[in-house]
mmCIF file of C-alpha atoms in Angstrom:
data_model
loop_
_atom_site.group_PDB
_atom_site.id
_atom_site.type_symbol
_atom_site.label_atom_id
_atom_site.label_comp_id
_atom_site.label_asym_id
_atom_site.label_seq_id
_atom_site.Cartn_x
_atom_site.Cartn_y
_atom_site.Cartn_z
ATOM 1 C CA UNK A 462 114.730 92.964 70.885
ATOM 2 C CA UNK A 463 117.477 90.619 72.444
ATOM 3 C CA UNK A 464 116.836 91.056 76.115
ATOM 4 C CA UNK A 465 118.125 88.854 79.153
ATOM 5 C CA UNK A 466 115.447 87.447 81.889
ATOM 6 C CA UNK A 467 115.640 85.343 85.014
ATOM 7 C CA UNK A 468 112.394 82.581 85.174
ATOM 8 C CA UNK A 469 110.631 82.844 87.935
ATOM 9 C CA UNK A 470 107.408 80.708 87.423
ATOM 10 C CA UNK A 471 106.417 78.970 84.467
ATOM 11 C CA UNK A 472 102.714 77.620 83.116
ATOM 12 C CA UNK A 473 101.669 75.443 80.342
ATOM 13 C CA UNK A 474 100.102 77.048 78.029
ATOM 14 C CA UNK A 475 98.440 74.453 75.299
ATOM 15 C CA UNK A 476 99.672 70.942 74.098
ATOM 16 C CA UNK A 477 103.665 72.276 73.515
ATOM 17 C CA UNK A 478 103.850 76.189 74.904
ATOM 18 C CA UNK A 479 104.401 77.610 77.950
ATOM 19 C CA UNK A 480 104.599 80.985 79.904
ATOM 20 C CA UNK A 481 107.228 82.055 81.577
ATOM 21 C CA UNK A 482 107.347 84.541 84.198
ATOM 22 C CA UNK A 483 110.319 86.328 84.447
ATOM 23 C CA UNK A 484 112.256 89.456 85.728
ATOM 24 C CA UNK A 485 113.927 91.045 82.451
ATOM 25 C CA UNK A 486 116.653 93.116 82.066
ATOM 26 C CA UNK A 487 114.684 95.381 79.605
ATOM 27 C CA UNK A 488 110.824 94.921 80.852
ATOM 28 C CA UNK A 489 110.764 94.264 84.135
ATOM 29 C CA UNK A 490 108.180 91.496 86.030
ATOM 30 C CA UNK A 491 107.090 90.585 82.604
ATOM 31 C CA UNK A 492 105.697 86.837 81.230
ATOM 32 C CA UNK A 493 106.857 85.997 77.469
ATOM 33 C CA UNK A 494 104.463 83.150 75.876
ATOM 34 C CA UNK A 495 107.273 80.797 74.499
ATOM 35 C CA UNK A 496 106.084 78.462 71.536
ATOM 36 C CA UNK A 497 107.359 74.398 70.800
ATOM 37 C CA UNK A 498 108.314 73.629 74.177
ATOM 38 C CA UNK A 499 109.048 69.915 74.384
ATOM 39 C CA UNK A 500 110.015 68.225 77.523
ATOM 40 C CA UNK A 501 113.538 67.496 77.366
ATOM 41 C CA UNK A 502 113.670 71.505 76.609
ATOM 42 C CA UNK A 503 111.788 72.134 79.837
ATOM 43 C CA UNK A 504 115.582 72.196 81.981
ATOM 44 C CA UNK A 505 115.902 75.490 80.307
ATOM 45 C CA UNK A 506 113.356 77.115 82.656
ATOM 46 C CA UNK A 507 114.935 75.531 85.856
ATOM 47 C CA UNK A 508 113.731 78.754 88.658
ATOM 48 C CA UNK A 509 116.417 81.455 88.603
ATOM 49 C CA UNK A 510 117.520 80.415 85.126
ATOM 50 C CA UNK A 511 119.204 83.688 83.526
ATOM 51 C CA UNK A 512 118.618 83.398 80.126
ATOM 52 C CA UNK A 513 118.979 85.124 76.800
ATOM 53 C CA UNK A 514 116.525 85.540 74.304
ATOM 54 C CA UNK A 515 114.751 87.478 71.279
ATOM 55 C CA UNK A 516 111.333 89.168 72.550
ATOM 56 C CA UNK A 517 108.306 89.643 69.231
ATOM 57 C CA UNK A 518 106.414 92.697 70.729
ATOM 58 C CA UNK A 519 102.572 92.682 69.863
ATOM 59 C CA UNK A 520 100.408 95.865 69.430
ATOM 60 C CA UNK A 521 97.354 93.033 70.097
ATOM 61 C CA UNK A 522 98.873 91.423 73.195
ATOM 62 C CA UNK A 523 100.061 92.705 75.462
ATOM 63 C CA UNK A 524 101.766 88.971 76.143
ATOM 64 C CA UNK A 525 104.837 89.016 74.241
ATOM 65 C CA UNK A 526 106.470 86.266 72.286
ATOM 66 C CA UNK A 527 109.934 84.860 73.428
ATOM 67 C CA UNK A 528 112.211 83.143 71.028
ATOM 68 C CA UNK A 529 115.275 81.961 70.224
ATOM 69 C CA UNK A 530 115.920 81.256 73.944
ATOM 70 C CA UNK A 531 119.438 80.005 75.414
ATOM 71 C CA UNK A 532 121.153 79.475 78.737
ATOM 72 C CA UNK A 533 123.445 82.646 79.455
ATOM 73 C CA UNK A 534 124.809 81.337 82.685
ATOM 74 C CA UNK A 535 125.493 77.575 83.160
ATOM 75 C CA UNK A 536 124.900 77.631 87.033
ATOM 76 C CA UNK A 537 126.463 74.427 87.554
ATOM 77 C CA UNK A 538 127.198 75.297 91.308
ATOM 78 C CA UNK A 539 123.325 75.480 91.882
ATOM 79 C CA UNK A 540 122.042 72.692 89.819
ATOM 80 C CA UNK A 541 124.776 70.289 91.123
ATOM 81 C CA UNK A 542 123.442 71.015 94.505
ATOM 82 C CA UNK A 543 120.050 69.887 95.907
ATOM 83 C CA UNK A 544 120.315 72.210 98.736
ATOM 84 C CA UNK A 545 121.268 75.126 96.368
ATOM 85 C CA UNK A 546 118.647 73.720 93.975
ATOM 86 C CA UNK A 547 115.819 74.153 96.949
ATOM 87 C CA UNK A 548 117.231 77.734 97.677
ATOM 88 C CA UNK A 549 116.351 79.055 94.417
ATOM 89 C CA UNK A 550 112.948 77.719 94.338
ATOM 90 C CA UNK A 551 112.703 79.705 97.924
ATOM 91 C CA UNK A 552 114.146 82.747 95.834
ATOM 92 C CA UNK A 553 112.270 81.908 93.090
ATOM 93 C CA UNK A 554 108.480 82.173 94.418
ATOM 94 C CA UNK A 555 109.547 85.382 96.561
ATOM 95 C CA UNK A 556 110.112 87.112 93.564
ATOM 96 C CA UNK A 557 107.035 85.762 91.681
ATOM 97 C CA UNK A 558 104.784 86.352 94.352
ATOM 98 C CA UNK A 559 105.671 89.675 95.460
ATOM 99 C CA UNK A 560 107.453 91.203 92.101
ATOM 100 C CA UNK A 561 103.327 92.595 89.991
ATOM 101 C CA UNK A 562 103.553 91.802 86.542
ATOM 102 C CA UNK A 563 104.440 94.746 84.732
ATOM 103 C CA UNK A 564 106.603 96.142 88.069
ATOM 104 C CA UNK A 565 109.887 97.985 86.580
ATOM 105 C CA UNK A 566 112.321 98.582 89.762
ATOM 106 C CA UNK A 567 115.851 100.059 89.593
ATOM 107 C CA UNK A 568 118.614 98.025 89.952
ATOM 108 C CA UNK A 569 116.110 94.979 91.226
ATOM 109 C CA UNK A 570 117.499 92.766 87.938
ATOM 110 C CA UNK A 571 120.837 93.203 88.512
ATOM 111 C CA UNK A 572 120.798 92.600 91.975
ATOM 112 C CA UNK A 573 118.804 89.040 91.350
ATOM 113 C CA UNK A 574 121.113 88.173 88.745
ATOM 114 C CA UNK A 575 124.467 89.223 91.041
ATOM 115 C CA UNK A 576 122.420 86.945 94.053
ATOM 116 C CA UNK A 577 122.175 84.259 91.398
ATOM 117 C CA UNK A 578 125.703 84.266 90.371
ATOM 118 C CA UNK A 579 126.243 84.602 94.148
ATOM 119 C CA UNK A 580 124.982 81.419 95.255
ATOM 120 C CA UNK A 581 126.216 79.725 92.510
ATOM 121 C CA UNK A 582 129.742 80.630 93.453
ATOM 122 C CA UNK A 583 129.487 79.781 97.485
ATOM 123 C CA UNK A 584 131.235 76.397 98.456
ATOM 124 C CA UNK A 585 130.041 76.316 101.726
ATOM 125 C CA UNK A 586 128.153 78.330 104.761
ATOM 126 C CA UNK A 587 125.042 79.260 102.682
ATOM 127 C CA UNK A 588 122.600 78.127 104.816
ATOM 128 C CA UNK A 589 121.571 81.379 105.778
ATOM 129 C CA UNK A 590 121.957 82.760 102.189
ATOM 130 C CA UNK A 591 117.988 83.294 101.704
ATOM 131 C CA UNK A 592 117.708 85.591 105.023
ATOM 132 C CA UNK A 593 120.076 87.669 103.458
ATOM 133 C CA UNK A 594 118.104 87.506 100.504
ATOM 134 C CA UNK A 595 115.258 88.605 101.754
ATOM 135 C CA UNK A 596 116.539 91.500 103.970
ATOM 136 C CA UNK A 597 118.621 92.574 100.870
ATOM 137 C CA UNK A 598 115.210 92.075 98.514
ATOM 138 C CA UNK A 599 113.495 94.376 100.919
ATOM 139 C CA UNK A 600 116.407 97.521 100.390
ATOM 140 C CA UNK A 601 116.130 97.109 96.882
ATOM 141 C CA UNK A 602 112.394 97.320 96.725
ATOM 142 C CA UNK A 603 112.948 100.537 98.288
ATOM 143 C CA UNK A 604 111.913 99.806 102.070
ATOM 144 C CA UNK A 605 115.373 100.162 103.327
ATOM 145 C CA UNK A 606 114.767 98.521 106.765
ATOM 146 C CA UNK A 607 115.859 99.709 109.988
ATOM 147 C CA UNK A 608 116.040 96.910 112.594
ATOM 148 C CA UNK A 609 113.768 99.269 114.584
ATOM 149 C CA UNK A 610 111.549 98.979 111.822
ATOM 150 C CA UNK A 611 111.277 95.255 111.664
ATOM 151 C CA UNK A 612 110.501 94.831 115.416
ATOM 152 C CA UNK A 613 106.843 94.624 115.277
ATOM 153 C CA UNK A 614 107.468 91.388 112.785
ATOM 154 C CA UNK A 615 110.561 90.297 114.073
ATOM 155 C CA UNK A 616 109.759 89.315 117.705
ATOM 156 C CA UNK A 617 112.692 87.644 119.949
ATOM 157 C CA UNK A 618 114.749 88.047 116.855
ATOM 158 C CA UNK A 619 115.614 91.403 116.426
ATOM 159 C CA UNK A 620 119.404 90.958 117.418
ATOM 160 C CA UNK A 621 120.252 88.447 114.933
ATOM 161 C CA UNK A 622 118.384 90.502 112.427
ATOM 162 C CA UNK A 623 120.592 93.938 113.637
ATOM 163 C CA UNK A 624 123.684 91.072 112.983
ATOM 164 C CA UNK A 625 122.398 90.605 109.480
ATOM 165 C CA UNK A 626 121.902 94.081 108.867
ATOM 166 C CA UNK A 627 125.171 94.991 109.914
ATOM 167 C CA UNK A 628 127.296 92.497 108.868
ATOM 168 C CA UNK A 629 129.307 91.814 105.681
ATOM 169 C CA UNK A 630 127.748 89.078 103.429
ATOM 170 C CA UNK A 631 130.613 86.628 104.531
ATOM 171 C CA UNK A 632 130.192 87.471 108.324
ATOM 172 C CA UNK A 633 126.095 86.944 107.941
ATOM 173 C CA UNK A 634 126.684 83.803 106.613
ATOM 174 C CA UNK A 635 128.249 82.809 109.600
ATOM 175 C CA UNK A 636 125.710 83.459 112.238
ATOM 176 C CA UNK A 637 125.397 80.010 114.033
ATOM 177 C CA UNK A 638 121.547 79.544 113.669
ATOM 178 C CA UNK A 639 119.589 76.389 113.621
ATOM 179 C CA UNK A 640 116.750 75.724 111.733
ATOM 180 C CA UNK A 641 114.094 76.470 113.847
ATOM 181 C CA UNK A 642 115.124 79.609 114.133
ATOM 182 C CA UNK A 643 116.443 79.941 110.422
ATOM 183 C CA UNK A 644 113.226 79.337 109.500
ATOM 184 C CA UNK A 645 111.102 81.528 111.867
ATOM 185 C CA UNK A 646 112.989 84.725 111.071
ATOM 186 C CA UNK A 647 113.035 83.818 107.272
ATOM 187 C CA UNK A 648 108.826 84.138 107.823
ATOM 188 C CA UNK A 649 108.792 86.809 110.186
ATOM 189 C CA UNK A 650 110.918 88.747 107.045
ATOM 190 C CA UNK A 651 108.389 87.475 104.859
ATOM 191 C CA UNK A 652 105.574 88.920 106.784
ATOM 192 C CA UNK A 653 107.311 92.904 106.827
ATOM 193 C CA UNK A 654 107.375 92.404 102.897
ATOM 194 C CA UNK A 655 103.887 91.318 102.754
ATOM 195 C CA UNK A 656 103.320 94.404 104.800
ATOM 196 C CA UNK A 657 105.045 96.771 102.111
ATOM 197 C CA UNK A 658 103.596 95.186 99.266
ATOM 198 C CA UNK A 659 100.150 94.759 100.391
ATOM 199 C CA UNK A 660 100.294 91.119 98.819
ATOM 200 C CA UNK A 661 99.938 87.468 100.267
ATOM 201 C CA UNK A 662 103.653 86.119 99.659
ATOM 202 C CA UNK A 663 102.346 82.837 100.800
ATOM 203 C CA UNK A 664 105.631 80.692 100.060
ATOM 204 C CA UNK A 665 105.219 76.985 100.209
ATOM 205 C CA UNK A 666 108.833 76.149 99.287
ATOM 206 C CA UNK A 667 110.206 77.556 102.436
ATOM 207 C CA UNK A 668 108.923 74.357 104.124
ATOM 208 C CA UNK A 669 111.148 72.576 101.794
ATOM 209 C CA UNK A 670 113.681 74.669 103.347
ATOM 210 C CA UNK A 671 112.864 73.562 106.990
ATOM 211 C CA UNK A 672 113.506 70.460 106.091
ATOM 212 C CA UNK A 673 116.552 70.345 104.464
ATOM 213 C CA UNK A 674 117.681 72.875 106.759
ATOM 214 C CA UNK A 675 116.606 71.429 109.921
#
């Protein structure tokens, strides 16, 4: 089957295959082993890569082959841009971490891949693009927040989160915030989805973000 995916994660997998982990437009959180992998290749599986390829299914694996595999979205407004670049790692783990392997959610890959092509579009005032990421990730996992419901993770913030919530995307990306506090509600989001999924999220590229964000 021809199928489209978004990597997430990837891990070497012998001397010249890897496995990526990816949200697919046909199966969901699902890892494809793909075979011949050589290291000039390895830009192909860039995090949030949307990519096209031709999945072998396996009645003795459950750990499908992918071949055949080709870029169907250049993103050149993301990989031209180190902040961008660092965003989508952010984006990236989220998924990875909190998406279970063999999770099949409505709408969840077409939202990701409309985010993608989302960021990749922006020219400027995206610095608060992941909080609206996450708060968006959060509705389409089915949680459909309520600031009232984010209060007991949200602490001092719960105003700028009600702007969020209530904003259009332009107008959220607006909100004068500085890092510090970027950063602090970006975790304290973090922390309601750990609550809903019952998972560690455990992100250690957001403190790339508090960096470059500072």
């Amino acid at each position: 089957m021809n199928t489209e995916l978004i990597v997430l994660h990837t891990t070497k997998f012998g001397e010249n295959s890897i496995v990526v982990h990816s949200l697919s437009r046909d199966y969901g959180r699902r890892s494809f082993l793909v075979r011949g992998v050589g290291k000039k290749s390895m830009s192909l599986f860039l995090p949030l890569n949307i990519l096209e390829a031709d999945i072998a299914e396996s009645s003795k694996s459950t750990l499908f082959t992918a071949r055949n595999l080709s870029s169907a979205c250049s993103l050149t407004g993301i990989r031209n841009n180190i902040l961008k670049n660092s965003m989508t790692m952010f984006m990236s783990e989220v998924l990875y971490r909190t998406i279970k392997e063999g999770a099949w959610e409505q709408d969840l890959y077409q939202w990701c891949r409309k985010s993608i092509l989302t960021l990749d579009a922006i020219q400027s005032d995206f610095s608060n693009f992941h909080i609206r990421f996450l708060l968006e990730l959060a509705v389409t996992l089915g949680f459909r927040p309520e600031s009232r419901d984010l209060l007991p993770f949200v602490g001092d913030h719960d105003g700028t989160i009600k702007d969020f919530m209530q904003m259009s995307f332009a107008e959220s990306m607006l909100i004068p915030l500085n890092g510090v506090t970027r950063n602090e509600i970006a975790e304290e989001i973090l922390r309601y989805i750990e609550f809903h999924t019952e998972s560690s999220v455990n992100v250690n590229s957001l403190k790339v973000l508090r960096e470059i964000f500072a």
